[in-house]
Amino acid sequence: MTSTPLATRGLYIDGGWTDGTGDDPITVLNPATEEAIAEVPQATVEDIDAAVGAARRAFDEGPWPAMTPTERARILAKMADELQRRRAELVELNITEAGCTRLISEYLQVGTPIDHFSDLATRVLPQFTFEEPVRPIIGHGIGQGVVVREPYGVAGLITAFNFPFLLNLAKLGPALAAGCTAVLKCSPYTPLEALILGEIADAAGLPPGTVNIVTGDVAAGEALTRHPGVDILSFTGSDTVGRKVYAQGAETVKKVVLELGGKSANIILDDTDLDKVMESVLGGFITHAGQGCALQTRILVHQSLHDELVARIVGGLGFISVGDPADPANLMGPLIRDVQRRRVEELIATGVQEGAQIAYGGGRPAHLDRGYFLEPTLFVGVDNGMRIAQEEFFGPVGVVIPFRDDDEAVRIANDSRFGLSGGVWSADPVRAVGVARRLRTGMVVINGGGGGLNPNSPFGGYKYSGIGREFGGHGLSEYLQHKALQWPIG
Ligand code: NAD
């Protein structure tokens, strides 16, 4: 293994840097300029084998899983300090490779995950219950016992491009806190925010092989998910690939956690003050150019408020400046790649063919001649059965659907194969909670209240949106096995 610094963008395996065994590197682009900003290796099946081998040794022989939670927490707290120290650098990386606007990058993409990681190391892990006594049952001849929660083993972690740093930490943090060792395979579009974690793990003193970071795409992902040395998979991405990962993991009976797509509904009941909803409604499809799994891209509004709301959204979109995400004046940046932009454009064309009307946008911004930009786009005249109401755009497109009463709103919201998030608005919070409880979805934001990214609040979906939860104690639990120990009384 050669020892090279991050500048050459190698793979991070067994505590060192290597160029890998492939000869087909990945060129990383800045989606706002289309310029190449780095090259990273395309990990081969042999490279994945080396990474899993290192993680396996570090689990089976290494100190990490055998350390007490307090010892692990101490090292993870150092890692949190190191993340904090490099925060500004991480924000610049995120803007450059993910194309996210500065404000969202500083807050959601980088700030929130560092805060969550720090909270995990300093509060969640030290307070977590790893051992619970088993209550003896008198008269059954059953003795005393304890249930111990043990690390699941080697974790294979696969992430998407849209919130790369957040997703990487949302998996790596709890996996390490549980005592697992890990191989992280990030999106081929956004490898730089993953590879830097190798330097950060080194600086914090994680034992070699505890964290391994590889770059690659389908072949690397398949090799990792099929590898017999991996015990648990945690995947974030589309439901199409998620189903493949589920099947690939089944071959060796791995535990599989899936965080997949969404088409969440934002329900605006008839007693809502529209002044209060505009930020949520606009943010629901333009945040990070619509590249967010939990965004509320289906806007369900009571028919009495429909025309007024559409007029306000169209008015608001006129103020959304699209352009260079590094410039804080811009509120929307590019899509990640041209292939993604073309996919969104095809789905927009389908909407028009299906009979929906474009109330705003629909094309590429005339003032930008490079970068994968699209205009924010609003559809009206939408029926929930249309493809544009059922499929994830993963682009800056919202659809407005009117409803007659609360029952119909719930029926439309639940008429989706996804169930990741949602919103409900009403002047009557009790009524809003009642509607929220009827939604088949993992999270509901009521009257714009926070919660989705609260470290105590589990993040994950129903139906095709996934299996399992991330964040805080819920996320940590996914990486633990339960072992029952029993002995006779006396
Ligand atoms: P994607 O499914 O195309 O790719 C995700 C990852 O899977 C990438 O790292 C890719 O290289 C890898 N991969 C591709 N084929 C594979 C295979 N056969 N086996 C193993 N790995 C394979 O997703 P994307 O385009 O990167 O991200 C967008 C999707 O992610 C959207 O659907 C979005 O909703 C979803 N997402 C979900 C969450 C969540 O927490 N629920 C968060 C962010 C994004």
XYZ file of C-alpha atoms and ligand atoms in Angstrom:
534
model
C 0.000 0.000 0.000
C 1.390 3.401 -0.952
C 1.176 6.296 1.450
C -0.250 9.355 -0.302
C -1.911 12.480 1.058
C -5.556 13.353 0.355
C -4.463 15.777 -2.392
C -4.113 12.784 -4.732
C -7.619 11.661 -3.701
C -6.799 8.010 -3.016
C -8.882 5.391 -1.248
C -8.619 5.292 2.548
C -8.089 1.668 3.561
C -6.661 0.220 6.786
C -5.523 3.605 8.079
C -3.579 4.554 4.911
C -4.079 6.000 1.445
C -3.856 3.933 -1.721
C -4.429 4.614 -5.414
C -6.371 1.358 -5.705
C -5.967 -1.272 -8.396
C -8.218 0.253 -11.092
C -7.257 2.268 -14.172
C -10.567 4.074 -14.724
C -10.621 7.074 -12.348
C -13.722 9.128 -11.598
C -13.566 12.794 -12.604
C -15.337 14.981 -10.062
C -17.148 18.001 -11.541
C -18.336 21.292 -10.119
C -22.009 21.197 -11.214
C -22.221 25.004 -11.319
C -19.338 25.381 -13.788
C -19.065 21.885 -15.346
C -15.307 22.061 -14.606
C -13.297 19.073 -13.367
C -12.177 19.673 -9.794
C -10.572 16.347 -8.834
C -9.946 12.761 -9.795
C -10.560 9.839 -7.479
C -10.078 6.115 -8.026
C -12.897 3.899 -9.216
C -12.632 1.168 -6.581
C -12.418 -2.321 -8.069
C -13.773 -5.544 -6.603
C -10.224 -6.175 -5.267
C -10.186 -2.750 -3.573
C -13.551 -3.460 -1.937
C -12.203 -6.803 -0.793
C -9.173 -5.061 0.742
C -11.398 -2.506 2.509
C -13.767 -5.171 3.876
C -10.766 -7.287 4.905
C -9.341 -4.353 6.880
C -12.707 -3.652 8.531
C -13.123 -7.369 9.294
C -9.713 -7.587 10.998
C -10.371 -4.370 12.900
C -13.652 -5.863 14.124
C -12.502 -9.414 14.865
C -9.103 -8.564 16.362
C -9.031 -4.824 16.848
C -9.663 -2.818 19.955
C -12.664 -0.822 18.698
C -15.610 -3.194 19.377
C -14.080 -4.301 22.673
C -13.713 -0.768 24.023
C -16.216 0.476 26.566
C -18.796 2.971 25.274
C -17.015 5.637 27.345
C -13.698 4.930 25.620
C -15.325 5.052 22.209
C -17.186 8.228 23.130
C -13.896 9.914 24.045
C -12.381 9.206 20.622
C -15.567 10.168 18.784
C -15.642 13.458 20.711
C -12.128 14.148 19.380
C -13.441 13.391 15.913
C -16.281 15.867 16.515
C -13.725 18.535 17.512
C -11.755 17.850 14.349
C -14.932 18.108 12.253
C -15.684 21.422 13.920
C -12.143 22.673 13.250
C -12.503 21.921 9.532
C -16.063 23.201 9.230
C -15.301 26.121 6.859
C -13.304 23.826 4.559
C -16.178 21.318 4.522
C -18.646 24.047 3.552
C -16.462 25.065 0.581
C -16.140 21.416 -0.510
C -19.902 20.966 -0.286
C -20.633 24.089 -2.336
C -18.083 23.077 -4.963
C -18.890 19.382 -5.446
C -22.592 19.191 -4.442
C -23.538 22.629 -5.854
C -25.476 23.603 -2.758
C -26.122 27.273 -1.966
C -23.978 28.767 0.790
C -26.689 29.293 3.402
C -28.038 25.729 3.191
C -24.540 24.355 3.014
C -23.472 26.111 6.210
C -26.599 25.162 8.111
C -28.148 21.916 6.851
C -25.395 20.254 4.834
C -22.470 20.773 7.236
C -23.501 22.505 10.487
C -26.356 20.160 11.445
C -24.454 16.900 10.884
C -21.469 18.137 12.903
C -23.824 19.120 15.725
C -25.516 15.695 15.522
C -22.166 13.895 15.557
C -21.045 15.896 18.566
C -24.343 15.190 20.362
C -23.954 11.488 19.617
C -20.431 11.401 21.060
C -21.064 13.517 24.136
C -24.673 12.747 25.116
C -26.366 9.866 23.264
C -23.531 7.326 23.492
C -22.525 7.916 27.140
C -26.198 7.698 28.214
C -27.179 4.746 26.013
C -28.352 1.535 27.683
C -26.143 -1.302 26.411
C -27.157 -3.837 29.079
C -30.585 -4.572 30.511
C -31.458 -7.140 33.190
C -33.916 -9.896 32.237
C -36.728 -10.159 34.776
C -36.861 -13.715 36.187
C -40.325 -15.334 36.074
C -41.144 -16.964 39.400
C -42.301 -20.575 39.079
C -40.917 -21.096 35.591
C -37.539 -22.263 36.746
C -35.980 -19.530 34.668
C -32.913 -17.946 36.203
C -31.476 -14.496 36.067
C -30.153 -12.922 32.961
C -29.088 -9.881 31.057
C -29.617 -8.669 27.513
C -26.439 -7.192 26.089
C -26.481 -5.017 23.012
C -23.413 -5.758 20.937
C -22.058 -4.162 17.779
C -23.532 -5.792 14.677
C -20.141 -6.278 13.020
C -18.714 -4.849 9.804
C -21.006 -2.172 8.362
C -21.205 -1.458 4.627
C -22.420 2.123 4.207
C -23.584 3.492 0.857
C -24.689 7.086 0.354
C -26.356 9.427 -2.162
C -25.050 12.681 -3.662
C -27.543 15.256 -2.447
C -26.587 15.754 1.219
C -23.316 13.837 1.065
C -21.630 14.973 4.256
C -24.833 14.678 6.316
C -25.571 11.188 4.974
C -21.997 9.965 5.495
C -21.996 11.114 9.117
C -25.570 9.898 9.752
C -24.260 6.385 9.056
C -20.653 6.528 10.212
C -21.494 8.179 13.560
C -23.908 5.549 14.910
C -22.004 2.635 13.327
C -18.825 3.679 15.156
C -20.675 4.551 18.364
C -22.144 1.032 18.390
C -18.654 -0.473 18.048
C -18.961 -1.539 14.428
C -16.159 -1.063 11.926
C -17.114 0.344 8.553
C -16.563 0.612 4.835
C -18.161 3.778 3.472
C -18.866 3.951 -0.261
C -20.025 7.435 -1.141
C -21.687 8.687 -4.315
C -19.302 8.940 -7.273
C -20.519 12.544 -7.747
C -19.482 13.697 -4.250
C -16.419 11.759 -3.034
C -14.405 14.646 -1.589
C -16.601 15.196 1.469
C -16.245 11.473 2.224
C -12.489 11.109 1.714
C -11.736 14.007 4.049
C -13.281 11.877 6.814
C -10.248 9.575 6.499
C -7.979 12.442 7.557
C -10.384 13.336 10.349
C -10.538 9.739 11.625
C -6.712 9.622 11.601
C -6.423 12.890 13.495
C -8.885 11.642 16.133
C -6.871 8.445 16.648
C -9.311 5.831 15.361
C -7.534 2.476 15.139
C -6.507 1.482 11.548
C -9.238 -0.389 9.664
C -12.034 0.959 11.859
C -13.098 3.346 9.088
C -12.411 2.662 5.399
C -13.577 4.977 2.620
C -13.913 3.911 -0.993
C -15.048 5.707 -4.116
C -16.835 4.034 -6.991
C -20.275 3.413 -8.404
C -22.419 0.377 -9.250
C -19.673 -2.290 -9.380
C -18.158 -1.128 -6.079
C -21.603 -0.929 -4.469
C -22.548 -4.405 -5.658
C -19.264 -5.861 -4.402
C -19.758 -4.276 -0.995
C -23.387 -5.355 -0.613
C -22.641 -8.933 -1.694
C -19.438 -9.329 0.328
C -19.679 -12.145 2.915
C -17.426 -10.157 5.266
C -20.071 -7.451 5.706
C -22.717 -8.016 8.410
C -24.985 -4.985 8.068
C -25.758 -2.603 5.205
C -27.083 0.899 5.514
C -28.039 2.419 2.185
C -29.320 5.869 1.211
C -30.452 6.411 -2.349
C -33.311 5.822 -4.766
C -35.926 3.151 -4.177
C -34.892 1.522 -7.482
C -31.329 0.919 -6.304
C -32.502 0.318 -2.731
C -34.502 -2.713 -3.849
C -31.399 -4.099 -5.582
C -29.327 -3.550 -2.447
C -31.982 -5.353 -0.380
C -31.791 -8.358 -2.733
C -27.980 -8.284 -2.933
C -27.722 -8.225 0.863
C -30.195 -11.097 1.172
C -27.729 -13.508 -0.481
C -25.626 -13.506 2.692
C -28.481 -12.710 5.123
C -27.236 -9.274 6.067
C -29.301 -6.834 8.038
C -30.319 -4.068 5.605
C -31.338 -0.523 6.540
C -32.774 1.498 3.648
C -33.282 5.269 3.476
C -34.968 5.852 0.120
C -36.941 8.405 -1.846
C -40.034 10.454 -1.124
C -42.874 12.435 -2.667
C -44.119 14.072 0.473
C -47.351 16.065 0.792
C -47.652 19.476 2.429
C -51.344 19.711 3.442
C -52.834 23.180 3.853
C -56.240 22.965 5.557
C -58.980 25.538 4.916
C -58.417 27.566 8.127
C -54.720 28.225 7.406
C -53.223 31.716 7.339
C -51.334 31.666 4.015
C -48.807 34.251 5.256
C -47.433 31.525 7.523
C -46.997 28.795 4.902
C -45.076 30.511 2.117
C -41.553 29.749 3.336
C -42.424 26.074 3.840
C -44.227 25.786 0.493
C -41.437 27.417 -1.531
C -38.664 25.663 0.400
C -40.539 22.413 -0.171
C -39.392 22.236 -3.768
C -36.571 24.729 -4.312
C -34.307 23.818 -1.362
C -31.045 22.505 -2.895
C -32.797 22.705 -6.296
C -35.321 20.111 -5.124
C -32.645 17.495 -4.454
C -33.906 16.502 -1.020
C -35.562 13.200 -0.138
C -37.832 14.675 2.554
C -38.917 17.792 0.635
C -42.663 18.390 0.458
C -43.045 18.567 -3.294
C -46.789 17.755 -3.448
C -48.639 20.851 -2.270
C -52.152 19.793 -1.204
C -54.356 22.835 -0.613
C -58.036 23.227 0.286
C -59.923 24.286 -2.846
C -61.038 27.576 -1.209
C -57.367 28.678 -0.881
C -56.070 27.216 -4.158
C -56.030 30.280 -6.444
C -54.673 32.611 -3.780
C -51.875 30.177 -2.875
C -50.860 29.605 -6.513
C -50.700 33.377 -7.104
C -48.487 33.794 -4.061
C -46.158 30.922 -5.028
C -45.764 32.299 -8.557
C -45.057 35.743 -7.090
C -42.503 34.272 -4.654
C -40.677 32.284 -7.334
C -39.973 35.536 -9.157
C -37.631 36.437 -6.269
C -35.647 33.167 -6.351
C -32.278 34.048 -7.851
C -30.731 31.030 -9.579
C -26.972 30.941 -10.102
C -23.508 30.342 -8.624
C -24.158 28.633 -5.265
C -20.999 30.173 -3.778
C -22.594 33.626 -4.085
C -24.768 34.102 -0.969
C -27.183 36.237 -3.020
C -28.338 33.140 -4.924
C -31.128 31.059 -3.421
C -30.954 28.138 -5.850
C -27.982 26.345 -7.406
C -27.636 23.667 -10.097
C -28.666 20.023 -10.321
C -25.833 17.574 -9.775
C -25.263 16.480 -13.404
C -26.693 16.974 -16.881
C -28.159 13.450 -16.845
C -30.210 14.379 -13.781
C -31.343 17.651 -15.374
C -32.455 15.822 -18.525
C -34.391 13.312 -16.410
C -36.238 16.174 -14.696
C -36.917 17.872 -18.050
C -38.377 14.624 -19.434
C -40.685 14.335 -16.437
C -41.741 17.998 -16.882
C -42.610 17.199 -20.528
C -44.625 14.194 -19.335
C -46.610 16.469 -17.029
C -47.557 18.707 -19.946
C -48.549 15.659 -22.021
C -50.667 14.421 -19.119
C -52.618 17.712 -19.204
C -51.140 19.616 -16.257
C -50.225 23.284 -16.732
C -46.931 24.991 -15.966
C -47.693 28.043 -13.823
C -44.034 29.048 -13.536
C -40.673 28.033 -15.058
C -40.296 24.773 -16.934
C -37.018 25.542 -18.729
C -33.362 26.431 -18.258
C -32.501 29.923 -16.933
C -31.679 32.121 -19.940
C -28.937 34.052 -18.122
C -26.754 30.993 -17.364
C -24.784 29.397 -20.198
C -22.973 26.734 -18.164
C -23.786 24.608 -15.137
C -26.679 22.173 -14.774
C -29.275 24.788 -13.843
C -33.052 24.605 -14.210
C -35.730 27.169 -13.409
C -37.888 26.543 -10.358
C -41.077 25.096 -11.803
C -44.664 24.920 -10.596
C -47.404 22.692 -11.993
C -51.141 23.295 -11.490
C -54.138 21.364 -12.808
C -52.539 18.210 -11.428
C -54.352 14.978 -10.662
C -52.668 12.802 -8.026
C -52.698 9.853 -10.444
C -50.370 11.652 -12.894
C -46.731 10.606 -13.071
C -45.644 14.087 -11.968
C -47.599 13.550 -8.727
C -46.287 10.047 -8.137
C -42.615 10.123 -9.187
C -39.770 11.857 -7.467
C -38.431 14.691 -9.679
C -35.337 15.261 -7.557
C -35.347 18.673 -9.190
C -36.947 22.064 -8.398
C -40.510 21.130 -9.341
C -43.637 21.411 -7.185
C -47.165 20.251 -8.009
C -50.322 21.810 -6.555
C -53.371 19.583 -5.964
C -56.655 20.895 -4.514
C -58.841 18.910 -2.085
C -62.409 19.283 -0.768
C -62.107 18.198 2.880
C -59.696 16.679 5.408
C -60.597 13.101 4.465
C -59.781 13.720 0.833
C -56.495 15.424 1.799
C -55.463 12.346 3.806
C -56.508 10.008 0.998
C -54.485 11.930 -1.617
C -51.446 12.247 0.668
C -51.449 8.499 1.343
C -52.004 7.647 -2.330
C -48.262 7.346 -2.955
C -45.831 4.457 -2.906
C -43.595 6.627 -0.722
C -44.023 7.595 2.931
C -41.016 9.596 4.042
C -42.232 12.963 5.298
C -45.118 15.423 5.165
C -46.579 18.632 6.524
C -49.935 19.753 7.886
C -51.101 23.364 8.366
C -54.160 24.496 10.329
C -55.144 27.320 12.689
C -56.287 24.504 14.993
C -53.258 22.472 16.137
C -55.451 19.627 17.461
C -57.049 19.231 14.051
C -53.591 19.330 12.414
C -52.271 16.607 14.737
C -55.367 14.513 13.961
C -54.627 14.713 10.234
C -50.906 14.055 10.824
C -51.678 10.849 12.718
C -53.588 9.509 9.720
C -50.631 9.922 7.342
C -48.653 6.784 6.472
C -45.283 8.466 6.672
C -42.240 8.472 8.941
C -42.271 12.170 9.796
C -44.837 14.992 9.772
C -44.015 18.663 10.321
C -47.025 20.405 11.894
C -47.485 24.144 11.289
C -43.865 24.432 10.186
C -42.539 23.139 13.520
C -39.064 21.606 13.512
C -38.315 17.996 14.298
C -37.102 16.350 11.111
C -33.483 17.148 11.843
C -33.680 17.131 15.617
C -31.133 14.529 16.802
C -33.778 13.065 19.138
C -36.255 12.644 16.315
C -35.926 9.485 14.199
C -35.514 9.999 10.445
C -36.813 7.368 8.027
C -39.713 6.201 5.959
C -42.765 3.980 5.601
C -43.547 1.954 2.471
C -41.055 2.370 -0.421
C -39.286 5.134 1.497
C -37.341 2.588 3.450
C -36.689 0.369 6.424
C -35.153 1.539 9.692
C -34.315 4.914 11.174
C -31.365 7.282 11.462
C -30.312 9.920 14.053
C -29.754 9.759 17.791
C -30.531 6.682 19.860
C -32.848 5.283 17.151
C -30.024 5.382 14.613
C -27.551 3.837 17.063
C -29.940 0.934 17.803
C -29.861 -0.146 14.140
C -26.173 -1.106 14.471
C -26.646 -3.335 17.546
C -27.429 -7.012 17.992
C -29.228 -8.291 21.097
C -27.653 -11.191 22.968
C -29.533 -12.905 25.808
C -27.360 -14.301 28.650
C -28.996 -16.402 31.377
C -27.796 -18.230 34.476
C -29.471 -20.056 37.327
C -30.637 -18.178 40.414
C -28.380 -18.681 43.409
P -28.894 6.239 -6.340
O -29.837 5.229 -5.840
O -28.741 6.412 -7.802
O -27.412 5.941 -5.780
C -27.154 5.827 -4.395
C -25.857 5.083 -4.172
O -25.995 3.733 -4.602
C -24.643 5.647 -4.921
O -23.545 5.664 -4.028
C -24.439 4.633 -6.037
O -23.094 4.575 -6.484
C -24.853 3.336 -5.354
N -25.283 2.230 -6.218
C -25.806 2.294 -7.471
N -26.138 1.052 -7.892
C -25.831 0.177 -6.884
C -25.966 -1.233 -6.701
N -26.497 -2.015 -7.639
N -25.576 -1.772 -5.530
C -25.072 -0.988 -4.538
N -24.915 0.348 -4.651
C -25.287 0.930 -5.817
O -29.306 7.609 -5.626
P -28.758 9.075 -5.863
O -29.150 9.533 -7.228
O -27.340 9.177 -5.445
O -29.599 9.880 -4.750
C -30.906 10.316 -4.942
C -31.897 9.414 -4.241
O -31.558 9.247 -2.871
C -33.301 9.994 -4.233
O -34.224 8.970 -4.519
C -33.466 10.480 -2.803
O -34.804 10.581 -2.375
C -32.706 9.454 -2.047
N -32.308 9.959 -0.723
C -32.922 9.431 0.398
C -32.597 9.928 1.674
C -33.242 9.387 2.930
O -32.703 9.582 4.004
N -34.385 8.716 2.854
C -31.641 10.942 1.789
C -31.038 11.437 0.633
C -31.372 10.933 -0.625
